[in-house]
Short mmCIF file of C-alpha atoms in Angstrom, two decimals:
data_model
loop_
_atom_site.label_atom_id
_atom_site.label_comp_id
_atom_site.label_asym_id
_atom_site.label_seq_id
_atom_site.Cartn_x
_atom_site.Cartn_y
_atom_site.Cartn_z
CA MET A 1 66.39 53.51 -90.88
CA LYS A 2 66.67 49.74 -90.65
CA ALA A 3 69.98 47.96 -90.55
CA VAL A 4 71.43 44.45 -89.98
CA GLN A 5 73.28 44.69 -86.73
CA PHE A 6 74.62 42.78 -83.72
CA SER A 7 75.50 44.09 -80.22
CA GLU A 8 77.69 41.14 -79.20
CA HIS A 9 79.80 38.50 -80.87
CA GLY A 10 78.34 35.07 -81.19
CA ASP A 11 76.30 32.66 -83.26
CA ARG A 12 73.60 33.71 -85.79
CA ASP A 13 71.10 34.44 -83.08
CA VAL A 14 72.93 37.68 -82.26
CA ILE A 15 71.87 39.10 -85.64
CA ASP A 16 69.01 41.58 -85.69
CA TYR A 17 67.35 43.71 -88.36
CA GLY A 18 66.02 46.74 -86.60
CA ASP A 19 66.11 50.47 -86.09
CA PHE A 20 69.44 52.24 -86.29
CA PRO A 21 70.28 55.98 -86.34
CA ASP A 22 70.23 57.47 -89.82
CA PRO A 23 73.77 58.38 -90.90
CA GLU A 24 74.75 61.77 -92.19
CA PRO A 25 77.65 62.22 -94.65
CA GLY A 26 80.66 63.92 -93.13
CA ARG A 27 83.40 65.70 -95.06
CA GLY A 28 84.48 63.55 -97.94
CA GLU A 29 81.60 61.15 -97.53
CA VAL A 30 78.61 60.19 -99.59
CA LEU A 31 75.19 59.14 -98.37
CA VAL A 32 73.99 56.04 -100.32
CA ASP A 33 70.45 54.62 -100.48
CA VAL A 34 71.48 50.99 -100.41
CA LYS A 35 69.69 48.76 -102.94
CA ALA A 36 71.63 45.49 -102.52
CA GLY A 37 74.68 44.03 -100.78
CA ALA A 38 76.39 40.69 -100.66
CA LEU A 39 77.85 38.51 -97.88
CA ASN A 40 81.41 37.32 -97.67
CA HIS A 41 83.15 34.98 -95.25
CA LEU A 42 84.58 38.05 -93.40
CA ASP A 43 80.99 38.80 -92.30
CA ILE A 44 80.98 35.48 -90.47
CA TRP A 45 84.36 36.11 -88.86
CA THR A 46 83.43 39.61 -87.83
CA ARG A 47 80.17 38.39 -86.22
CA LYS A 48 82.02 35.65 -84.29
CA GLY A 49 84.70 38.12 -83.16
CA LEU A 50 88.14 38.51 -84.78
CA PRO A 51 91.07 38.69 -82.28
CA GLY A 52 92.56 42.18 -82.13
CA ILE A 53 89.53 43.99 -83.59
CA ASP A 54 87.59 46.16 -81.20
CA LEU A 55 84.26 47.06 -82.85
CA GLU A 56 81.94 49.81 -81.78
CA MET A 57 78.66 48.13 -80.89
CA PRO A 58 76.09 47.71 -82.24
CA HIS A 59 77.97 46.86 -85.42
CA VAL A 60 76.48 46.93 -88.89
CA PRO A 61 78.18 44.30 -91.07
CA GLY A 62 78.59 44.26 -94.84
CA SER A 63 81.56 45.01 -97.12
CA ASP A 64 79.69 44.74 -100.43
CA GLY A 65 76.92 47.07 -101.39
CA ALA A 66 75.48 49.23 -104.13
CA GLY A 67 72.87 51.95 -104.34
CA VAL A 68 71.92 55.53 -105.27
CA VAL A 69 73.67 58.65 -104.01
CA THR A 70 71.14 60.78 -102.01
CA ALA A 71 73.54 63.44 -100.63
CA VAL A 72 77.23 64.33 -100.61
CA GLY A 73 79.33 65.76 -97.87
CA GLU A 74 81.64 68.76 -97.95
CA GLY A 75 84.59 68.46 -100.40
CA VAL A 76 83.01 65.70 -102.53
CA THR A 77 83.17 66.42 -106.23
CA ARG A 78 83.29 62.91 -107.82
CA PHE A 79 79.61 62.09 -107.21
CA ALA A 80 76.25 63.83 -107.27
CA GLU A 81 72.73 63.01 -106.13
CA GLY A 82 71.24 60.31 -108.30
CA ASP A 83 74.51 58.56 -109.27
CA HIS A 84 74.67 54.78 -109.12
CA VAL A 85 77.59 53.59 -107.01
CA ALA A 86 79.15 50.43 -105.54
CA VAL A 87 81.28 50.08 -102.45
CA THR A 88 84.98 49.03 -102.60
CA ALA A 89 85.69 48.21 -98.99
CA GLY A 90 89.44 48.75 -98.54
CA VAL A 91 90.31 51.90 -96.57
CA SER A 92 93.89 53.11 -96.67
CA CYS A 93 95.67 56.01 -94.98
CA GLY A 94 96.93 57.64 -98.21
CA ALA A 95 100.20 58.68 -96.58
CA CYS A 96 102.37 55.63 -95.84
CA GLU A 97 105.12 54.36 -98.25
CA PHE A 98 102.76 51.78 -99.82
CA CYS A 99 100.02 54.33 -100.41
CA ARG A 100 102.53 56.80 -101.99
CA HIS A 101 103.63 54.09 -104.40
CA GLY A 102 100.08 53.08 -105.43
CA GLU A 103 99.92 49.97 -103.31
CA GLU A 104 97.15 51.07 -100.97
CA SER A 105 96.08 47.53 -100.25
CA GLN A 106 99.43 47.04 -98.45
CA CYS A 107 98.88 50.18 -96.31
CA VAL A 108 100.17 49.85 -92.79
CA ARG A 109 96.79 51.11 -91.42
CA PHE A 110 94.68 49.24 -93.94
CA SER A 111 91.12 48.53 -92.72
CA ILE A 112 87.93 47.10 -94.30
CA ILE A 113 84.47 48.58 -94.32
CA GLY A 114 82.20 46.04 -92.58
CA GLU A 115 85.07 44.34 -90.76
CA HIS A 116 86.97 47.02 -88.91
CA GLN A 117 84.37 49.75 -89.19
CA ARG A 118 80.62 50.10 -89.81
CA GLY A 119 79.39 48.23 -92.91
CA VAL A 120 76.69 48.83 -95.47
CA HIS A 121 73.99 46.19 -94.87
CA SER A 122 71.45 48.89 -94.06
CA GLU A 123 68.88 51.09 -95.80
CA LEU A 124 71.30 53.99 -95.81
CA ALA A 125 75.16 54.19 -95.49
CA ALA A 126 77.60 57.03 -95.25
CA VAL A 127 80.68 55.96 -97.21
CA PRO A 128 83.90 57.81 -98.01
CA ALA A 129 83.84 58.97 -101.65
CA ASP A 130 87.19 57.28 -102.17
CA ASN A 131 85.49 53.96 -101.40
CA LEU A 132 82.86 54.28 -104.09
CA VAL A 133 82.99 53.41 -107.72
CA PRO A 134 80.54 54.54 -110.43
CA VAL A 135 78.09 51.88 -111.69
CA PRO A 136 76.49 52.16 -115.13
CA ASP A 137 72.72 52.57 -114.93
CA HIS A 138 72.11 49.31 -116.89
CA VAL A 139 73.82 47.11 -114.30
CA ASP A 140 71.43 45.16 -112.01
CA TRP A 141 71.67 45.95 -108.30
CA GLU A 142 72.39 42.33 -107.44
CA VAL A 143 75.38 42.41 -109.71
CA ALA A 144 76.59 45.82 -108.60
CA GLY A 145 76.16 44.88 -104.93
CA SER A 146 78.06 41.56 -105.09
CA ALA A 147 80.98 41.99 -107.51
CA SER A 148 83.48 44.29 -105.89
CA LEU A 149 85.14 42.37 -103.09
CA VAL A 150 85.58 38.92 -104.69
CA PHE A 151 86.51 40.11 -108.22
CA GLN A 152 89.01 42.66 -107.08
CA THR A 153 90.53 40.11 -104.69
CA ALA A 154 90.80 37.40 -107.36
CA TRP A 155 92.14 39.89 -110.00
CA ARG A 156 95.00 41.03 -107.79
CA MET A 157 95.79 37.42 -106.63
CA LEU A 158 95.97 36.02 -110.10
CA LEU A 159 97.37 38.82 -112.17
CA SER A 160 99.26 41.44 -110.07
CA GLN A 161 100.63 39.09 -107.45
CA GLY A 162 100.57 35.64 -109.11
CA GLU A 163 101.34 36.95 -112.69
CA LEU A 164 99.28 34.24 -114.28
CA ALA A 165 100.14 33.84 -118.01
CA PRO A 166 98.22 32.38 -121.00
CA GLY A 167 98.75 28.68 -121.32
CA GLU A 168 99.67 28.10 -117.67
CA LYS A 169 97.87 25.54 -115.60
CA ILE A 170 95.96 26.76 -112.56
CA LEU A 171 94.01 24.97 -109.77
CA VAL A 172 91.31 26.97 -108.05
CA LEU A 173 90.17 25.50 -104.73
CA GLY A 174 86.61 26.15 -103.53
CA ALA A 175 85.40 27.16 -106.95
CA SER A 176 81.81 27.54 -105.76
CA GLY A 177 82.54 30.43 -103.36
CA GLY A 178 82.78 34.10 -104.11
CA VAL A 179 86.51 34.41 -104.66
CA GLY A 180 86.71 30.95 -106.20
CA HIS A 181 84.13 31.50 -108.91
CA ALA A 182 85.66 34.90 -109.71
CA ALA A 183 89.16 33.33 -110.03
CA VAL A 184 87.86 30.66 -112.43
CA GLN A 185 86.42 33.32 -114.73
CA ILE A 186 89.56 35.53 -114.60
CA ALA A 187 91.87 32.55 -115.24
CA ASP A 188 89.78 31.48 -118.22
CA PHE A 189 89.81 35.10 -119.47
CA VAL A 190 93.59 35.09 -119.31
CA GLY A 191 93.81 31.93 -121.34
CA ALA A 192 95.03 29.62 -118.63
CA GLU A 193 94.11 25.94 -118.37
CA VAL A 194 91.74 25.87 -115.43
CA TYR A 195 91.31 23.07 -112.89
CA ALA A 196 88.77 23.53 -110.13
CA THR A 197 87.47 21.80 -106.99
CA ALA A 198 83.95 21.77 -105.43
CA SER A 199 82.02 19.54 -103.11
CA THR A 200 79.05 18.50 -105.27
CA GLU A 201 78.34 17.57 -108.85
CA GLU A 202 76.04 20.60 -109.25
CA LYS A 203 78.76 22.94 -108.06
CA LEU A 204 81.22 21.34 -110.46
CA ARG A 205 78.87 21.90 -113.42
CA TYR A 206 78.65 25.60 -112.37
CA ALA A 207 82.43 25.77 -112.27
CA GLU A 208 82.60 24.34 -115.82
CA ASP A 209 80.07 26.95 -116.86
CA CYS A 210 82.39 29.65 -115.52
CA GLY A 211 85.33 28.35 -117.48
CA ALA A 212 86.89 25.41 -115.71
CA GLU A 213 88.17 22.72 -118.12
CA HIS A 214 88.82 20.09 -115.43
CA VAL A 215 86.79 19.66 -112.26
CA ILE A 216 87.43 17.52 -109.14
CA ASN A 217 84.96 16.58 -106.38
CA TYR A 218 87.17 17.04 -103.29
CA GLU A 219 84.60 15.22 -101.16
CA GLU A 220 85.13 12.05 -103.21
CA ASP A 221 88.70 12.31 -104.51
CA ASP A 222 92.17 13.33 -103.31
CA PHE A 223 92.58 16.46 -105.36
CA ALA A 224 96.39 16.49 -105.20
CA ALA A 225 96.50 12.90 -106.55
CA GLU A 226 93.93 13.80 -109.26
CA ILE A 227 96.00 16.80 -110.31
CA ARG A 228 99.16 14.69 -110.61
CA GLU A 229 97.23 12.17 -112.81
CA LEU A 230 95.59 14.84 -114.93
CA THR A 231 98.87 16.63 -115.66
CA GLY A 232 101.03 13.57 -116.22
CA ARG A 233 102.65 13.93 -112.76
CA ARG A 234 103.84 17.44 -113.64
CA GLY A 235 101.49 19.48 -111.46
CA VAL A 236 100.03 22.93 -111.96
CA ASP A 237 101.84 26.33 -112.20
CA MET A 238 99.55 28.02 -109.69
CA VAL A 239 97.17 27.08 -106.88
CA VAL A 240 94.61 29.49 -105.54
CA ASP A 241 94.08 28.47 -101.95
CA HIS A 242 91.82 30.56 -99.73
CA ILE A 243 90.80 27.50 -97.68
CA GLY A 244 93.94 27.28 -95.46
CA ALA A 245 94.66 24.50 -92.97
CA ALA A 246 92.51 21.79 -94.51
CA THR A 247 94.06 22.07 -98.00
CA TRP A 248 97.53 23.59 -97.58
CA THR A 249 99.57 20.39 -97.72
CA ASP A 250 97.79 19.12 -100.82
CA SER A 251 98.05 22.53 -102.44
CA LEU A 252 101.82 22.32 -102.23
CA LYS A 253 101.74 18.71 -103.52
CA SER A 254 99.73 19.94 -106.54
CA LEU A 255 102.42 22.34 -107.79
CA ALA A 256 104.93 21.77 -110.50
CA LYS A 257 108.55 22.62 -109.88
CA GLY A 258 108.81 26.40 -109.71
CA GLY A 259 105.07 26.74 -109.10
CA ARG A 260 103.40 29.23 -106.82
CA VAL A 261 100.45 29.13 -104.40
CA VAL A 262 98.57 32.36 -103.88
CA THR A 263 96.35 32.97 -100.89
CA CYS A 264 93.93 35.67 -99.70
CA GLY A 265 92.45 33.88 -96.67
CA ALA A 266 92.09 30.77 -94.59
CA THR A 267 88.40 29.76 -93.93
CA THR A 268 89.53 26.52 -92.31
CA GLY A 269 92.27 28.01 -90.18
CA GLY A 270 95.36 30.11 -90.70
CA ARG A 271 98.05 27.92 -89.08
CA PRO A 272 98.44 24.83 -91.23
CA GLU A 273 101.31 22.33 -91.09
CA THR A 274 103.58 23.05 -94.05
CA ASP A 275 106.23 21.00 -95.85
CA ILE A 276 109.29 23.29 -95.94
CA ASN A 277 111.39 20.64 -97.61
CA ARG A 278 108.99 20.51 -100.54
CA ILE A 279 108.99 24.39 -100.78
CA PHE A 280 112.74 24.75 -101.09
CA TRP A 281 113.43 21.53 -103.00
CA ASN A 282 110.83 22.29 -105.70
CA GLN A 283 111.60 26.07 -105.53
CA LEU A 284 108.00 26.94 -104.82
CA LYS A 285 106.67 30.43 -104.16
CA VAL A 286 104.10 31.26 -101.51
CA ILE A 287 102.38 34.56 -102.30
CA GLY A 288 99.93 36.51 -100.13
CA SER A 289 97.35 38.94 -101.46
CA THR A 290 94.70 41.17 -99.97
CA MET A 291 92.01 43.23 -101.76
CA ALA A 292 93.33 45.41 -104.63
CA THR A 293 94.49 48.92 -105.56
CA PRO A 294 92.03 51.48 -106.91
CA GLY A 295 93.36 50.98 -110.39
CA GLU A 296 92.98 47.22 -110.22
CA VAL A 297 89.39 47.68 -108.91
CA ASP A 298 88.61 49.91 -111.89
CA ASP A 299 90.11 47.42 -114.35
CA VAL A 300 88.19 44.33 -113.18
CA LEU A 301 84.87 46.07 -112.51
CA GLU A 302 84.84 47.44 -116.03
CA LEU A 303 84.83 43.80 -117.14
CA VAL A 304 82.00 43.02 -114.77
CA TRP A 305 79.88 45.98 -115.93
CA ASP A 306 80.31 45.03 -119.60
CA GLY A 307 79.32 41.42 -118.90
CA THR A 308 82.70 39.78 -119.42
CA PHE A 309 82.63 38.53 -115.84
CA GLU A 310 79.44 37.63 -113.98
CA PRO A 311 79.02 37.39 -110.23
CA ARG A 312 76.77 34.28 -109.86
CA VAL A 313 74.03 34.87 -107.33
CA ARG A 314 72.77 31.79 -105.47
CA GLU A 315 70.07 33.60 -103.46
CA VAL A 316 68.56 37.02 -102.84
CA LEU A 317 67.10 37.48 -99.42
CA PRO A 318 65.59 40.40 -97.46
CA MET A 319 67.92 41.88 -94.89
CA SER A 320 65.50 40.71 -92.17
CA GLU A 321 66.66 37.20 -93.09
CA ALA A 322 70.38 38.01 -92.64
CA ALA A 323 70.79 35.14 -90.21
CA ARG A 324 69.63 32.68 -92.94
CA ALA A 325 72.12 34.38 -95.33
CA HIS A 326 74.94 33.80 -92.79
CA GLU A 327 73.79 30.18 -92.45
CA MET A 328 74.07 29.59 -96.21
CA ILE A 329 77.70 30.96 -96.20
CA GLU A 330 78.66 28.87 -93.16
CA ASN A 331 77.19 25.68 -94.55
CA ARG A 332 78.50 26.20 -98.04
CA GLU A 333 75.08 25.97 -99.60
CA GLY A 334 74.85 26.61 -103.33
CA PHE A 335 77.16 28.25 -105.81
CA GLY A 336 78.24 31.95 -105.96
CA LYS A 337 77.13 34.91 -103.86
CA VAL A 338 74.34 35.41 -101.34
CA VAL A 339 72.72 38.85 -101.70
CA VAL A 340 70.64 40.78 -99.22
CA ARG A 341 68.33 43.72 -99.99
CA PRO A 342 66.59 46.11 -97.58
CA ASP A 343 63.08 44.85 -96.87
CA SER A 344 61.80 48.13 -98.18
CA GLU A 345 63.29 47.33 -101.62
CA LEU A 346 61.48 44.03 -102.00
#
C-alpha cells in the first residue's frame, strides 16, 4: 500500500508518500480501506518531534480518518466487512481508575493514534475496534474523515468541562481552525452569545456563518479591549483558548468575575506568563480538557451525521501532497479543515 510517512523528525521535506507494508488486523482490530483523513496541529508537532515521545520509524501520521471495513480481527463483533467507519483517536487502557469511572480521556496511559502510535493517513489502516465509530452511508467521506477529533474536543471543552449554559457569553479564539470552528457551532447550538477572533475578514465572515454574533480581527485590534467594550466592561463568562502563550494574558483579561478559561492545547507555546493576582482576585477558573469519552464522541458525532454541525473543509488534497497540507496548517491558510485522500481515491 501507499502511506504518508516520515523516517526522521524535521521540516516538511521529511514527508514522503510511498510504499509501506500492508497492515493486517490483529485481535480486536479492524482493517479499514481509508477514503479520507484530515490534518490537525498535532500532525505538525509529531512531525517536528514531541519531547518524550519515542516513535517507531518510519511513522505514519494522521489521527482523523474514515473508510470502509475490509476485514475484522479475532474477537471483533461490532463491525463487519462493508461497514462505513470513522476513527476516534484516543486510546485508553480500560483498567485505571479514570477508565473504570467512564473518564477514559483522563486515562493514566492515554495515547493518541497518529501521535503516539501509527496513524491512518494511508490506503489501509489496522485500527482497534474500540477506536472506530459507525458512519451512516449518506455521510460524505470528507465529513466523516474530518469531524471526530475537533468536534469531540470542542464538545468536551465547552459542555462537560466548561459547563457552558444558554445565555452565557463565550469568546472563541482562533475560530478559523478545526477546534475553533467546531466550538463556535457548539456554543451557538447551546444558545450562548458567541464572540470569535480570526486574522482576516474572510475568516471572520466564515465564523459568523458558523454562528458567531460578534467577530474581532486580532491582527488589527486588541481582542481583550474589544471584548471589554462590547460587553460594557463586564467581560465574557468563558474563553476557549487553544493558542497558548501568545493569547493567555489577554484571555484572562477578557473574563468576567467568576469566569473560566478552557484549554485543550497551546499552538504558540505551553509556558505563558500568567497573572495570578487576576486569577484569585476575580475568582477565575482555569480548566484543561483533552479529547472526549466514548459517550461524548457518540453524542457530538450524531449531530455531525444529521447535519446539525458541519466540519468546514478548506481544501481536499491527494496524500502525495501531504507536505502542502502541512504547509496550509502551519501558515494558517483558509478556514476549517484540510483533508487528504489516497491518490488511488481521486
